[in-house]
Amino acid sequence: MPRLPGGDRLTRRLVQLYAGLVLYGASSALLVRSGLGLEPWNVLHQGLAERTGISIGVVSIFVGAAVLLLWIPLRQRPGLGTVSNVFVVGLAMDGVLALVPDAHGLGIRIPLMTAAIVLNGVATGLYIAAKFGPGPRDGLMTGLHERTGRSIRLMRTLVEVAVVVTGFALGGTLGVGTVVYAVAIGPLAQFFLRLFAVPAPSARGVVAAGGPSERAILRR
């Protein structure tokens, strides 16, 4: 892949960032409409939405902001992508939920679930490869890893198990979609991170993965 001039590279990174975040919210909304189970954090968001009467997208924004506050004692530094993640994903999720009705019948729900998970992988590849900083939740995992010395895999597992259990207890949807997402998102993210990697400005080729946020995704 050819090198990109500085201005073109920045433009591409910004387009990737916001396209990825919007698509991430949209894919999460489609997973909600499939009714077959949500990704771990959205199990919590849905449970809180059920209890509070606030939309799941707005709950996602509040939770993202709260998680971002946890970065302070962990000495993590947010980037443009981190702050944008908090707001854009939740707004996109609520927007798509307003447009797409619930799916009925497994003949529609299963393909919708599958498409949502694949699109989530595409979205992850787009916004992480843009290299504007990890989302609040991924930064929490890497921060805990750095502060405790424990593996990213262990930190992610512990946090996401706690999130899923809490969300399910509050009324969030746990199902086959949750399991399929957990199994599939790592390989999907790895593939799309490499596909959407932005060429370095001073060297031929691409940087596929390797920053802390990318390792956090790949080690799900």
Coordinates of C-alpha atoms in Angstrom, one line a residue:
M1 CA 0.0 0.0 0.0
P2 CA 1.5 3.4 -0.9
R3 CA 2.4 6.0 1.6
L4 CA 0.0 8.9 2.2
P5 CA 0.8 12.6 2.5
G6 CA 0.4 14.0 6.0
G7 CA -2.9 15.8 5.2
D8 CA -4.4 12.9 3.4
R9 CA -3.4 10.5 6.1
L10 CA -5.0 12.7 8.8
T11 CA -8.2 13.0 6.8
R12 CA -8.4 9.2 6.3
R13 CA -7.8 8.6 10.0
L14 CA -10.6 11.1 11.0
V15 CA -13.0 9.5 8.5
Q16 CA -12.2 6.0 9.8
L17 CA -12.6 7.1 13.4
Y18 CA -16.1 8.6 13.0
A19 CA -17.3 6.0 10.4
G20 CA -16.2 3.3 12.8
L21 CA -17.9 4.8 15.9
V22 CA -21.2 5.4 14.0
L23 CA -21.0 1.9 12.6
Y24 CA -20.2 0.5 16.1
G25 CA -23.4 2.1 17.5
A26 CA -25.4 1.0 14.6
S27 CA -24.2 -2.6 14.9
S28 CA -25.0 -2.6 18.6
A29 CA -28.5 -1.4 17.8
L30 CA -29.0 -4.2 15.3
L31 CA -27.9 -6.7 17.9
V32 CA -30.5 -5.3 20.3
R33 CA -33.2 -5.7 17.6
S34 CA -32.2 -9.3 17.0
G35 CA -33.2 -10.1 20.6
L36 CA -30.7 -12.9 20.8
G37 CA -28.2 -11.4 23.3
L38 CA -25.9 -8.5 23.5
E39 CA -22.2 -7.8 23.7
P40 CA -21.1 -7.7 27.4
W41 CA -21.2 -3.9 28.1
N42 CA -24.5 -3.5 26.3
V43 CA -26.0 -6.2 28.6
L44 CA -25.2 -3.8 31.4
H45 CA -26.4 -0.7 29.4
Q46 CA -29.7 -2.4 28.6
G47 CA -30.2 -3.5 32.2
L48 CA -29.7 0.0 33.4
A49 CA -32.0 1.3 30.7
E50 CA -34.7 -1.1 31.8
R51 CA -34.4 0.1 35.4
T52 CA -34.1 3.8 34.8
G53 CA -36.3 4.4 31.7
I54 CA -33.5 6.1 30.0
S55 CA -32.6 5.1 26.4
I56 CA -29.8 2.5 26.1
G57 CA -27.8 4.9 24.0
V58 CA -27.9 7.6 26.7
V59 CA -27.1 5.0 29.3
S60 CA -24.1 4.1 27.2
I61 CA -22.9 7.7 27.2
F62 CA -23.3 8.0 31.0
V63 CA -21.4 4.7 31.6
G64 CA -18.7 5.6 29.2
A65 CA -18.2 9.0 31.0
A66 CA -18.1 7.2 34.4
V67 CA -15.5 4.7 33.1
L68 CA -13.5 7.5 31.7
L69 CA -13.3 9.0 35.2
L70 CA -11.7 5.7 36.4
W71 CA -8.8 6.5 34.0
I72 CA -7.6 9.2 36.4
P73 CA -6.3 6.9 39.2
L74 CA -5.1 4.5 36.5
R75 CA -3.1 7.3 34.9
Q76 CA -4.5 6.7 31.4
R77 CA -4.5 9.6 28.9
P78 CA -7.6 9.9 26.7
G79 CA -7.4 10.8 23.0
L80 CA -9.8 12.3 20.5
G81 CA -11.1 8.7 19.8
T82 CA -11.7 8.1 23.5
V83 CA -13.9 11.2 24.0
S84 CA -15.6 10.8 20.7
N85 CA -16.4 7.1 21.6
V86 CA -18.3 8.2 24.7
F87 CA -20.8 10.3 22.7
V88 CA -20.9 9.1 19.1
V89 CA -21.6 5.4 19.8
G90 CA -24.5 6.1 22.1
L91 CA -26.1 8.7 19.8
A92 CA -25.7 6.4 16.7
M93 CA -27.2 3.5 18.7
D94 CA -30.3 5.4 19.7
G95 CA -30.7 6.8 16.1
V96 CA -30.7 3.3 14.6
L97 CA -33.0 1.9 17.2
A98 CA -35.5 4.7 16.4
L99 CA -35.4 3.6 12.7
V100 CA -35.2 -0.2 12.9
P101 CA -38.1 -2.2 14.4
D102 CA -37.8 -5.4 16.5
A103 CA -37.1 -8.5 14.4
H104 CA -39.6 -11.4 14.6
G105 CA -38.9 -15.0 13.7
L106 CA -35.6 -16.8 13.8
G107 CA -35.3 -16.5 10.0
I108 CA -34.8 -12.8 10.4
R109 CA -33.3 -12.6 13.9
I110 CA -30.3 -15.0 13.3
P111 CA -29.1 -13.2 10.1
L112 CA -29.6 -9.9 11.8
M113 CA -27.5 -11.1 14.8
T114 CA -24.8 -12.4 12.4
A115 CA -24.7 -9.2 10.4
A116 CA -24.5 -7.1 13.5
I117 CA -21.5 -9.0 14.9
V118 CA -19.7 -8.8 11.6
L119 CA -20.4 -5.1 11.3
N120 CA -19.2 -4.6 14.9
G121 CA -15.9 -6.2 13.8
V122 CA -15.7 -3.9 10.8
A123 CA -16.4 -0.9 13.2
T124 CA -13.7 -2.0 15.6
G125 CA -11.1 -2.3 12.8
L126 CA -12.0 1.1 11.5
Y127 CA -11.8 3.2 14.7
I128 CA -9.0 1.4 16.4
A129 CA -6.8 1.4 13.3
A130 CA -7.3 5.2 13.1
K131 CA -5.1 5.4 16.2
F132 CA -6.9 8.3 18.0
G133 CA -6.9 6.5 21.3
P134 CA -8.8 3.5 22.8
G135 CA -12.4 3.7 23.9
P136 CA -13.1 4.2 27.6
R137 CA -13.8 0.5 28.3
D138 CA -10.7 -0.7 26.4
G139 CA -8.6 1.9 28.2
L140 CA -9.9 0.6 31.5
M141 CA -8.6 -2.9 30.6
T142 CA -5.2 -1.7 29.6
G143 CA -4.9 0.6 32.6
L144 CA -5.7 -2.2 35.0
H145 CA -3.2 -4.3 33.2
E146 CA -0.5 -1.7 33.6
R147 CA -1.3 -1.0 37.2
T148 CA -1.7 -4.6 38.4
G149 CA 0.8 -6.4 36.2
R150 CA -1.9 -8.9 35.3
S151 CA -2.6 -9.9 31.7
I152 CA -5.0 -7.9 29.6
R153 CA -6.9 -11.1 28.9
L154 CA -7.4 -11.7 32.6
M155 CA -8.4 -8.0 33.3
R156 CA -10.9 -8.1 30.4
T157 CA -12.4 -11.4 31.5
L158 CA -12.9 -10.3 35.1
V159 CA -14.4 -6.9 34.2
E160 CA -16.6 -8.2 31.4
V161 CA -17.9 -11.2 33.5
A162 CA -18.8 -8.7 36.3
V163 CA -20.4 -6.4 33.7
V164 CA -22.5 -9.2 32.2
V165 CA -23.6 -10.6 35.5
T166 CA -24.6 -7.2 36.8
G167 CA -26.4 -6.3 33.5
F168 CA -28.3 -9.7 33.4
A169 CA -29.4 -9.2 37.0
L170 CA -30.8 -5.8 36.0
G171 CA -32.7 -7.2 33.1
G172 CA -30.2 -7.1 30.2
T173 CA -30.5 -9.6 27.4
L174 CA -28.0 -12.5 27.6
G175 CA -28.2 -15.2 25.0
V176 CA -26.6 -16.9 22.0
G177 CA -25.6 -13.6 20.5
T178 CA -23.5 -12.8 23.6
V179 CA -21.6 -16.1 23.2
V180 CA -21.1 -15.8 19.5
Y181 CA -19.9 -12.2 19.9
A182 CA -17.4 -13.2 22.6
V183 CA -16.0 -16.0 20.3
A184 CA -16.1 -14.1 17.0
I185 CA -15.1 -10.5 17.8
G186 CA -11.4 -11.2 18.4
P187 CA -10.7 -12.8 15.0
L188 CA -13.0 -10.3 13.2
A189 CA -11.2 -7.4 14.9
Q190 CA -7.8 -8.7 14.0
F191 CA -8.8 -9.1 10.3
F192 CA -10.3 -5.7 10.0
L193 CA -7.5 -4.0 11.9
R194 CA -5.1 -5.2 9.3
L195 CA -7.5 -4.3 6.5
F196 CA -8.0 -0.7 7.6
A197 CA -4.5 0.0 8.9
V198 CA -3.4 3.5 7.9
P199 CA 0.0 3.6 6.0
A200 CA 2.8 5.2 8.0
P201 CA 3.8 8.6 6.6
S202 CA 7.5 7.8 6.4
A203 CA 7.7 4.1 5.6
R204 CA 6.3 1.7 3.1
G205 CA 3.6 -0.8 4.2
V206 CA 1.2 -0.6 7.0
V207 CA 1.2 -1.0 10.7
A208 CA -1.3 -3.7 11.5
A209 CA -1.6 -3.8 15.2
G210 CA 0.5 -3.5 18.3
G211 CA -0.7 -0.5 20.4
P212 CA -2.2 -1.3 23.8
S213 CA -5.8 -0.7 22.7
E214 CA -5.3 -3.1 19.7
R215 CA -3.9 -5.8 21.9
A216 CA -6.8 -5.4 24.3
I217 CA -9.2 -6.0 21.4
L218 CA -7.3 -9.0 20.0
R219 CA -7.0 -10.7 23.3
R220 CA -10.7 -10.9 24.1

